[in-house]
Short mmCIF file of C-alpha atoms in Angstrom, two decimals:
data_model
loop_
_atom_site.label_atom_id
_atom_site.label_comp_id
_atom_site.label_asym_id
_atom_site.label_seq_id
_atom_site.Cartn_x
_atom_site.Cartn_y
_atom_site.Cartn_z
CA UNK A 1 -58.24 -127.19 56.55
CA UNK A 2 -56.41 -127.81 53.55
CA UNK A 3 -53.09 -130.07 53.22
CA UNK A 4 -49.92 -127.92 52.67
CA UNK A 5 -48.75 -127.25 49.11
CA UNK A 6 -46.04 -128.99 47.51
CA UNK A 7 -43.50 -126.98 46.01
CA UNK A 8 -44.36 -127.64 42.48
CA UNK A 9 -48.13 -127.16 43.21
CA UNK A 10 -46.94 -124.12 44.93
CA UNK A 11 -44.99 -122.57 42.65
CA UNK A 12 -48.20 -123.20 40.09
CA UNK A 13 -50.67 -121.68 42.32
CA UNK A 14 -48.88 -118.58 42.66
CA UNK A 15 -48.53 -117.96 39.24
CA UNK A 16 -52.08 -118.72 39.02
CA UNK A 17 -52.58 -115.77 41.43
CA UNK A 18 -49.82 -113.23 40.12
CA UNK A 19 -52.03 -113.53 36.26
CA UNK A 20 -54.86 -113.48 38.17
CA UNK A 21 -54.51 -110.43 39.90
CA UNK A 22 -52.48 -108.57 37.73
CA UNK A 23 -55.10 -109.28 34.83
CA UNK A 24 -54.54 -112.32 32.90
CA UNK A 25 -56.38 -114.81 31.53
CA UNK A 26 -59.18 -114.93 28.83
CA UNK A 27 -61.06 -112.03 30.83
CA UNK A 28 -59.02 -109.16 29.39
CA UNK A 29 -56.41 -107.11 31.28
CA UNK A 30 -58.66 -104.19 31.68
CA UNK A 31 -61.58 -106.48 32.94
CA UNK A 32 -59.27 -108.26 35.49
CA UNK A 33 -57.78 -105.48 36.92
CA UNK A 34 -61.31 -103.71 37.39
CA UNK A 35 -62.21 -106.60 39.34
CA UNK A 36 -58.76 -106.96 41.26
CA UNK A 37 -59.22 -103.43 42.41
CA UNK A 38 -63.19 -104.43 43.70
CA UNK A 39 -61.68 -107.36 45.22
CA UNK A 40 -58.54 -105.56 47.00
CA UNK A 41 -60.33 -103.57 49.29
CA UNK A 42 -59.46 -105.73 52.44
CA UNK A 43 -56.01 -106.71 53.49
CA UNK A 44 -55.42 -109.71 56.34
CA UNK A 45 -51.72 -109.26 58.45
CA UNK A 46 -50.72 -112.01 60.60
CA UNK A 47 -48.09 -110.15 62.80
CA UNK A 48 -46.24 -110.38 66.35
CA UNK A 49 -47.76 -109.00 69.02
CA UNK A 50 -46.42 -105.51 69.77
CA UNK A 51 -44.35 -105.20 66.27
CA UNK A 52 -45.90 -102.75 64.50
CA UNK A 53 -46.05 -98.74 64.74
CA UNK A 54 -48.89 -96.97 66.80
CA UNK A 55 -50.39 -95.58 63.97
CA UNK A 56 -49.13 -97.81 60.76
CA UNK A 57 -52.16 -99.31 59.95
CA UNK A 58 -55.07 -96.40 60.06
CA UNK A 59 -51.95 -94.39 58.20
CA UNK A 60 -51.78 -97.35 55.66
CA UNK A 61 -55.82 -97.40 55.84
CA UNK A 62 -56.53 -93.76 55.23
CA UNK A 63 -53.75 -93.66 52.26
CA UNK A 64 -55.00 -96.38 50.52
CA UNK A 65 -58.53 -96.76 51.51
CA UNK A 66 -58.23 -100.87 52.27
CA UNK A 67 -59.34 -101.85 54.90
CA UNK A 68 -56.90 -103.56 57.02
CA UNK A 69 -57.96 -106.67 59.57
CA UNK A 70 -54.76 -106.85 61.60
CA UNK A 71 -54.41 -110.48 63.79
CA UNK A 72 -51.03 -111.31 65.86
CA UNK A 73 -49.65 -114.14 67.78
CA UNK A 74 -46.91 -114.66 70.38
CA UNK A 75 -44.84 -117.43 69.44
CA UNK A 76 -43.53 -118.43 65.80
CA UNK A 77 -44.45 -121.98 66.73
CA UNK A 78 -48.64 -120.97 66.27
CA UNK A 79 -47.83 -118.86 63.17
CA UNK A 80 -46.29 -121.91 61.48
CA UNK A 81 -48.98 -124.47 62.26
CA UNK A 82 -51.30 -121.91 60.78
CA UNK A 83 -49.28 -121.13 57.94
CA UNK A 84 -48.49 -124.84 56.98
CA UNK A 85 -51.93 -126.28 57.50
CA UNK A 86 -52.93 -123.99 54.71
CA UNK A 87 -55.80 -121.81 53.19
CA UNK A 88 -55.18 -119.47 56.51
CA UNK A 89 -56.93 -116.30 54.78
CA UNK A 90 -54.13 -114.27 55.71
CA UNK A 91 -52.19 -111.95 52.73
CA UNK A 92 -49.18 -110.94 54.86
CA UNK A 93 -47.47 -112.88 57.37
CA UNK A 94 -44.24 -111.74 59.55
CA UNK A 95 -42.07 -114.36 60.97
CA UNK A 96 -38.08 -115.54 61.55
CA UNK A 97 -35.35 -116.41 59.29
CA UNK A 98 -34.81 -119.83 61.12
CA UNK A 99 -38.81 -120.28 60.59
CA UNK A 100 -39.44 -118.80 57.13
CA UNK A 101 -36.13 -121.06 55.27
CA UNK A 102 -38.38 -124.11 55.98
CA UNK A 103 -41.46 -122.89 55.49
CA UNK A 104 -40.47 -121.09 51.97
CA UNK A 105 -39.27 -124.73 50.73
CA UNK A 106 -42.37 -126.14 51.66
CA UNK A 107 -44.30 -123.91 49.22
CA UNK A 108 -46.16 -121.82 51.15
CA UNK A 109 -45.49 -118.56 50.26
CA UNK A 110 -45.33 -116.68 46.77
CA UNK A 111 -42.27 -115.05 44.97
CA UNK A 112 -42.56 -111.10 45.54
CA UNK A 113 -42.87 -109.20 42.65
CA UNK A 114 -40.44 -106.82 42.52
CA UNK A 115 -41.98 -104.67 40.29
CA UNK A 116 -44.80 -103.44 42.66
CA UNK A 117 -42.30 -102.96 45.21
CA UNK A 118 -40.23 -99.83 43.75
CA UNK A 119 -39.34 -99.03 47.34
CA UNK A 120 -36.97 -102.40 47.38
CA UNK A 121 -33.92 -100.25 46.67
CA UNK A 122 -34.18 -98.72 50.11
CA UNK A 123 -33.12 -101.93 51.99
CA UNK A 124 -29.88 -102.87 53.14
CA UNK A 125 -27.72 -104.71 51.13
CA UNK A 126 -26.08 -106.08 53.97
CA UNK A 127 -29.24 -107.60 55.46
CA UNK A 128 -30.52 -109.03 52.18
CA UNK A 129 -27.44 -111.00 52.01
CA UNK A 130 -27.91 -112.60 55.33
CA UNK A 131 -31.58 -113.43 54.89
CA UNK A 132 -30.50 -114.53 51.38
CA UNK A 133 -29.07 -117.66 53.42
CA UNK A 134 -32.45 -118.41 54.37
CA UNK A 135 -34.70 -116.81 51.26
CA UNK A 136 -32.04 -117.80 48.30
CA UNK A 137 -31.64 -114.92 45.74
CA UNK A 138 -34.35 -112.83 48.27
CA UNK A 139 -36.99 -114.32 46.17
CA UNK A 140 -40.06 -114.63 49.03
CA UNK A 141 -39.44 -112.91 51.86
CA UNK A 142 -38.74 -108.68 52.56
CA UNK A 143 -36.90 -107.99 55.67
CA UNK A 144 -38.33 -105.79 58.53
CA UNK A 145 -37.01 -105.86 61.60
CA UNK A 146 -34.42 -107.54 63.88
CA UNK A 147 -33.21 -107.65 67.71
CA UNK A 148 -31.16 -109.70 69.82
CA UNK A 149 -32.11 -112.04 73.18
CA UNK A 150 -30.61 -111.37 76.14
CA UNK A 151 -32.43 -110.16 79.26
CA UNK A 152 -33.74 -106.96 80.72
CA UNK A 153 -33.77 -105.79 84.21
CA UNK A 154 -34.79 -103.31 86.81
CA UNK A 155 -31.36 -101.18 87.35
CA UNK A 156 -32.55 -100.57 91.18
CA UNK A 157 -34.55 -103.20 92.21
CA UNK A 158 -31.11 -105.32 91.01
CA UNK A 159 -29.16 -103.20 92.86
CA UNK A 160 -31.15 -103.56 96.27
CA UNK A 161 -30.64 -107.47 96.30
CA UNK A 162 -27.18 -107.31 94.91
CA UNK A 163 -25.15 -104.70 94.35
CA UNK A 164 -22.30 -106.76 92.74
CA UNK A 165 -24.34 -108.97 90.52
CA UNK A 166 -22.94 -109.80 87.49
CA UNK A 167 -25.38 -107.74 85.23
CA UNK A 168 -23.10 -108.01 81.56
CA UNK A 169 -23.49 -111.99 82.07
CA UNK A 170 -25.54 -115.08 81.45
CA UNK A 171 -24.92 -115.59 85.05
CA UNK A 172 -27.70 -113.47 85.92
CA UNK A 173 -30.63 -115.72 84.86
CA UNK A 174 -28.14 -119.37 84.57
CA UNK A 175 -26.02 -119.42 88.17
CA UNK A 176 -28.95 -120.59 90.71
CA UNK A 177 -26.70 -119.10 93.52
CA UNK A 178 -27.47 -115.51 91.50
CA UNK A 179 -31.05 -115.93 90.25
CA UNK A 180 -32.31 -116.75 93.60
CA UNK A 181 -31.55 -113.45 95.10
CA UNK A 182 -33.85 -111.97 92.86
CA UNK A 183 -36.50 -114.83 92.62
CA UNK A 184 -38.77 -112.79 95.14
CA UNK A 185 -38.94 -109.48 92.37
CA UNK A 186 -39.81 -111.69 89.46
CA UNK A 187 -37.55 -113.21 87.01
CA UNK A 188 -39.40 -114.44 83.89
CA UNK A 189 -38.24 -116.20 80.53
CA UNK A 190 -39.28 -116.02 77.29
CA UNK A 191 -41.86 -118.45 76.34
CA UNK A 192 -39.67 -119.74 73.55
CA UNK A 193 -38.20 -123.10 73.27
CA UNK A 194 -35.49 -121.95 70.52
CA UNK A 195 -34.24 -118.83 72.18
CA UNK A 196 -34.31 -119.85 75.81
CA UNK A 197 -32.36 -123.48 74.79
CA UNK A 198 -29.87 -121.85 72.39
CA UNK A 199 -29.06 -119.28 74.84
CA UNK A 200 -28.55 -122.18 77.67
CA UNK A 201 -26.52 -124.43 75.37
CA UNK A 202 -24.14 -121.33 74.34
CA UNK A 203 -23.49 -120.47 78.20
CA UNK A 204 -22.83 -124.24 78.23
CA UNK A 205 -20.13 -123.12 75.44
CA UNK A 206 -21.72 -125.70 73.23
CA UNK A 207 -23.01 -125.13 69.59
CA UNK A 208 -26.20 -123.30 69.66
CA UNK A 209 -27.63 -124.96 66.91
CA UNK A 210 -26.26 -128.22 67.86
CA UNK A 211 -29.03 -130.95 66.68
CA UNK A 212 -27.04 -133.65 69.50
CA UNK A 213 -29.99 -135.00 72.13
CA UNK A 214 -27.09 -135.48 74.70
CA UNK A 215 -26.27 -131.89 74.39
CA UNK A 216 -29.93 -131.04 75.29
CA UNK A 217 -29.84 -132.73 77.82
CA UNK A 218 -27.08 -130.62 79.20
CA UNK A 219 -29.53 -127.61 78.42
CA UNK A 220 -32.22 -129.27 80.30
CA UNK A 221 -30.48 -129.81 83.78
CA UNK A 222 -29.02 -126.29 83.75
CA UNK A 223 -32.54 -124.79 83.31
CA UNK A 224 -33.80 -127.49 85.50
CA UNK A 225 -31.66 -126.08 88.45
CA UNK A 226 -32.85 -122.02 88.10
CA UNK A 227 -36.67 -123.28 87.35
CA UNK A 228 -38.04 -122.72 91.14
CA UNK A 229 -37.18 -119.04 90.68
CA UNK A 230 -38.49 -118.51 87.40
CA UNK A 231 -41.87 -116.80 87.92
CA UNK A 232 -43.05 -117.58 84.22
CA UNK A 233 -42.36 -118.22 80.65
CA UNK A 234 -43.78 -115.40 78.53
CA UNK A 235 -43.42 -113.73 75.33
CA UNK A 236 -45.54 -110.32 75.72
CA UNK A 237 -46.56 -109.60 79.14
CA UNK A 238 -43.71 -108.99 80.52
CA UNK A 239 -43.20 -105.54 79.28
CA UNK A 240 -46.18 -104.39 81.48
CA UNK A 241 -44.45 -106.43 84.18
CA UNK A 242 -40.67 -104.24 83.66
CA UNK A 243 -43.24 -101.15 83.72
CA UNK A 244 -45.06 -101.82 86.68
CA UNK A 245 -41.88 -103.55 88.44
CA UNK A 246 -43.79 -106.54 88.63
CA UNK A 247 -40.78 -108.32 87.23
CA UNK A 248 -37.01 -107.27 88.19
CA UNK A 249 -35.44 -109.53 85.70
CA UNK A 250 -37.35 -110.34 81.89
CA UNK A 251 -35.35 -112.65 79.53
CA UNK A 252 -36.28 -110.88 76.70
CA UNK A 253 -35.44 -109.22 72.89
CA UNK A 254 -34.02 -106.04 72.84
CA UNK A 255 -36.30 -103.54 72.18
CA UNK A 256 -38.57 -104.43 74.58
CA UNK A 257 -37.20 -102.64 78.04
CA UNK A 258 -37.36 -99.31 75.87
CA UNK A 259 -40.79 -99.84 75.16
CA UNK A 260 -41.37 -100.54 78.18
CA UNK A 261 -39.48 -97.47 79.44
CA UNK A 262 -41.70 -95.73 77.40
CA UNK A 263 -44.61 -97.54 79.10
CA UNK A 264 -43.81 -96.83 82.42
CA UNK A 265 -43.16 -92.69 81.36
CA UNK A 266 -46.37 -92.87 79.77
CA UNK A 267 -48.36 -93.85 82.77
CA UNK A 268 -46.29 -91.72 85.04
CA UNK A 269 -44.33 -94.29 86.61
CA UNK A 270 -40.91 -93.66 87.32
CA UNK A 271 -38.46 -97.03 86.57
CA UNK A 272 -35.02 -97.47 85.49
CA UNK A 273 -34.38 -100.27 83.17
CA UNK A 274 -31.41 -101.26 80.97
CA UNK A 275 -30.86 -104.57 78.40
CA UNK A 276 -27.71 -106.42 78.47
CA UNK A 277 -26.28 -108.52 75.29
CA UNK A 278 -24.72 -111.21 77.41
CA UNK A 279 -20.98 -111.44 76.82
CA UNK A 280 -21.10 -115.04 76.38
CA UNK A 281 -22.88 -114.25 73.41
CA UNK A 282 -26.66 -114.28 72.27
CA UNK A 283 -28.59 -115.02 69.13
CA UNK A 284 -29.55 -112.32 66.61
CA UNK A 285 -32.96 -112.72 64.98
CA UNK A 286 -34.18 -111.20 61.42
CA UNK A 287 -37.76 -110.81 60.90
CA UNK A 288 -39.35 -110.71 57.50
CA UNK A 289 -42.42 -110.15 55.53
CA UNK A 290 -44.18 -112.94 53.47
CA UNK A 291 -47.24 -112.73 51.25
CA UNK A 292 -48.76 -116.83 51.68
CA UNK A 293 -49.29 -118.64 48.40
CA UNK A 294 -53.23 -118.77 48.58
CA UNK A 295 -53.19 -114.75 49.93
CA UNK A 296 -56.41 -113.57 48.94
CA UNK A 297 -55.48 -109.94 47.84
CA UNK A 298 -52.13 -110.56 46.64
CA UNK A 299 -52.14 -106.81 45.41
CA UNK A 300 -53.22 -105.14 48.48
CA UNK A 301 -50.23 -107.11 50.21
CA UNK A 302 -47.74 -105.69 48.15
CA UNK A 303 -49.19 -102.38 48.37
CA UNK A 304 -48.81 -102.96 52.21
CA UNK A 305 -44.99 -104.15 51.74
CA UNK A 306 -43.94 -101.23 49.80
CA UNK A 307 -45.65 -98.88 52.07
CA UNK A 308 -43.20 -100.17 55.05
CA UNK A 309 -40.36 -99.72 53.05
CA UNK A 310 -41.15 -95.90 52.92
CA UNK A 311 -37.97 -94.74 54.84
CA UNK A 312 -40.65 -92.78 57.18
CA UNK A 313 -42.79 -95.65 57.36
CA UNK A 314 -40.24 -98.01 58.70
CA UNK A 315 -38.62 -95.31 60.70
CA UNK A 316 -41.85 -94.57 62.59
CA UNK A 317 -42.08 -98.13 63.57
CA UNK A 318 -38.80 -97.96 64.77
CA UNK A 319 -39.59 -95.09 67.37
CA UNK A 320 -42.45 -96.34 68.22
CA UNK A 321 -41.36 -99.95 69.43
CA UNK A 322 -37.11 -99.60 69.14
CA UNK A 323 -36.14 -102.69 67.24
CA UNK A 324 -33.78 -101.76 64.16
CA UNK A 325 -34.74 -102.11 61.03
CA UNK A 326 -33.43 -103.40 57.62
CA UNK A 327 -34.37 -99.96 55.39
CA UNK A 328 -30.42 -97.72 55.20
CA UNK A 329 -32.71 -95.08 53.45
CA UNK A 330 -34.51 -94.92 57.31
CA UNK A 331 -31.71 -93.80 59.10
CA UNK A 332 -32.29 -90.30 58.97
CA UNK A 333 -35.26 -90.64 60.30
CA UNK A 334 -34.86 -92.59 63.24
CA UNK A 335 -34.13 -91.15 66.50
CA UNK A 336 -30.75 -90.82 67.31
CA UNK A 337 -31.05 -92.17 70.72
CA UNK A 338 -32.22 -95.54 69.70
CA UNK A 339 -30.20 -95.39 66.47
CA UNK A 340 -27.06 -94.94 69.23
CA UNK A 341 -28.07 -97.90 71.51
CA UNK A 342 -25.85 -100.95 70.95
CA UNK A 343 -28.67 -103.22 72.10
CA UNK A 344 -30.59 -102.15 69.52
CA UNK A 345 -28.61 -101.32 67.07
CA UNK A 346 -25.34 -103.55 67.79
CA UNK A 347 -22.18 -101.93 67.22
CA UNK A 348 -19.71 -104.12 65.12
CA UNK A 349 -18.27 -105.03 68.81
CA UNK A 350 -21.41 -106.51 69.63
CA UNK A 351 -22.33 -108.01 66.61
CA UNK A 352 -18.81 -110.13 66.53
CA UNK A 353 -20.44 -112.17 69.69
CA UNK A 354 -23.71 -112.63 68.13
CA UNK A 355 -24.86 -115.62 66.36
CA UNK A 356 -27.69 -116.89 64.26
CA UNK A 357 -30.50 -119.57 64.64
CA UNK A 358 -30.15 -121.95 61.78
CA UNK A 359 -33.25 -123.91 60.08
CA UNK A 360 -34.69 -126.34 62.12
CA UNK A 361 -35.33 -129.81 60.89
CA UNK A 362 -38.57 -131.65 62.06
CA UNK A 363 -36.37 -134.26 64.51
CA UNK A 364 -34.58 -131.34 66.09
CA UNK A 365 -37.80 -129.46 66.82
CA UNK A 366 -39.31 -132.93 68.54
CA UNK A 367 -36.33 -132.85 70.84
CA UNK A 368 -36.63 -129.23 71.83
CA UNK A 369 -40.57 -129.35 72.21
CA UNK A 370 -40.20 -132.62 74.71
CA UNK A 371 -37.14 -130.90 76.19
CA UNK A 372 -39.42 -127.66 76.60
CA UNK A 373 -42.63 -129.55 77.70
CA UNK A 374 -39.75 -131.32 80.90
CA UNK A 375 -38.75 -127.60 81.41
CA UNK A 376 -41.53 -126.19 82.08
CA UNK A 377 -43.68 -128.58 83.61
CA UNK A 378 -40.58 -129.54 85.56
CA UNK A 379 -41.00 -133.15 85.15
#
């Protein structure tokens, strides 16, 4: 395993790379780009589990004829100890704004070139400027998708236990006297430090992104108190779980209880499941693609890019998994169902409650990984 790159060194390698594989150096361009093309047969994705369309891949396979080896991971956490360790073989990673502002001033990933990606102009100027906060001047990173956390549940199942319960709040999952009643159904969290805590501190009404131990510790003893009815921390399986109604209650993104909707139709299951955005408020997430400074087919990845930003591309994804994306040339193309749903798509109403993780510094993320470790050991 190889030490992360400095900026500097960064910055050097990559343009090391772009002349490489664009045809520079004493070779000749014509030489170099015959042997780019030889060598760009194979593209690696690092990607979130469940994030990508049903058929994106072979599609982007038989179009193109590389060969795609597609890996994924659960938590952003095991991306970024990948991704900073170094030489990780990958040529396209996806990960968060709060993850990627950190990671792109350590060096590790490559400036896009725009000119490969003549499909740019279909993104949304609104959501370049907020990732800008995180990618300065959009220089690294080419937005994809984005959600919200709040929680989704089993409309009857809910219902049965308590036909009053307070299903538009934070209450649901944070008042023990409320979670309990549907502790025996399942209730699970998400298997995510950042979300789960920023969500407790902001029912707390304190800063979400608040960096104060003592305000952890607030965190900690109101998770503390609904732990015994949490069934488990996950980040995947519990869309099966809303399908089968293994689970009643799933802190979760939104997205996720349509695909599992969709699940549940598919195997001929019959369940009724809705998302709420908490009215306290919740934290809205932008995902993005990277191409890593050491990516080994640096123009196979930006083939890859610009092929998502194909407004049916990106649209197809869409339908396939319902989280919005960032491409306004899409719209047309997405179904007008999910392109109505709120939770998915949040109205200006919603989005005026929303707020968004901020970069993480290295003492912060100590206190939230031994504040996690006491949560869910329950220590």
């Amino acid at each position: 395993m190889h030490a992360p790159l400095g900026p500097a060194a960064a910055r050097a390698a990559a343009l090391a790379l772009v002349a490489a594989a664009l045809g520079g150096g004493c070779g000749g361009a014509g030489g170099g780009q015959a042997d780019a093309h030889q060598q760009e047969q194979e593209l690696h994705v690092y990607n979130w589990a469940d994030y990508i369309g049903k058929n994106t891949i072979a599609d982007f396979e038989a179009r193109t004829g590389i060969r795609v080896v597609y890996d994924t991971y659960d938590a952003d956490e095991t991306l970024e100890a990948k991704m900073m360790a170094g030489d990780s073989g990958y040529d396209v990673v996806s990960t968060s704004t709060d993850y990627f502002a950190r990671q792109i001033k350590a060096g590790i990933y490559r400036p896009l070139d725009r000119a490969l990606l003549p499909n740019w102009k279909n993104l949304d100027p609104r959501i370049l400027a907020i990732e800008a906060r995180a990618d300065p001047g959009n220089v690294h990173a080419l937005p994809y998708l984005r959600h919200v956390n709040g929680f989704a549940y089993n409309v009857d199942m809910i219902r049965a236990r308590m036909p009053d319960a307070p299903v538009d709040s934070l209450d649901m999952i944070f008042r023990p006297e409320v979670i309990r009643r549907f502790a025996d159904c399942g209730v699970t969290f998400l298997d995510s430090p950042e979300d789960v805590l920023q969500l407790a501190l902001n029912y707390l009404h304190l800063d979400p992104n608040t960096t104060r131990p003592e305000d952890y510790r607030e965190a900690e003893k109101l998770l503390l108190t609904v732990r015994p009815y949490i069934r488990a921390f996950d980040s995947s399986e519990y869309m099966n779980g809303l399908a089968t109604s293994d689970f009643c209650i799933s802190m979760s993104w939104s997205g996720d209880y349509a695909t599992s909707a969709a699940r549940a139709r598919a195997a001929g299951v019959s369940v009724h499941l809705a998302f709420t955005v908490p009215k306290e408020g919740a934290n809205g997430s932008f995902d993005a693609w990277l191409i890593p400074v050491d990516a080994p087919h640096p123009l196979a990845a930006h083939k890859f890019l610009n092929y998502i930003l194909e407004p049916r591309v990106i649209a197809g994804i869409t339908n396939d998994i319902h989280y919005a994306n960032d491409n306004h040339a899409a719209d047309v193309y997405v179904d007008p169902q999910i392109l109505r749903d709120p939770t998915i798509y949040p109205t200006p109403a919603v989005e005026a409650r929303l707020y968004n993780a901020r970069e993480a510094g290295p003492a912060l993320e100590r206190l939230r990984t031994r504040t996690w470790t006491r949560i869910k050991t329950n220590l």
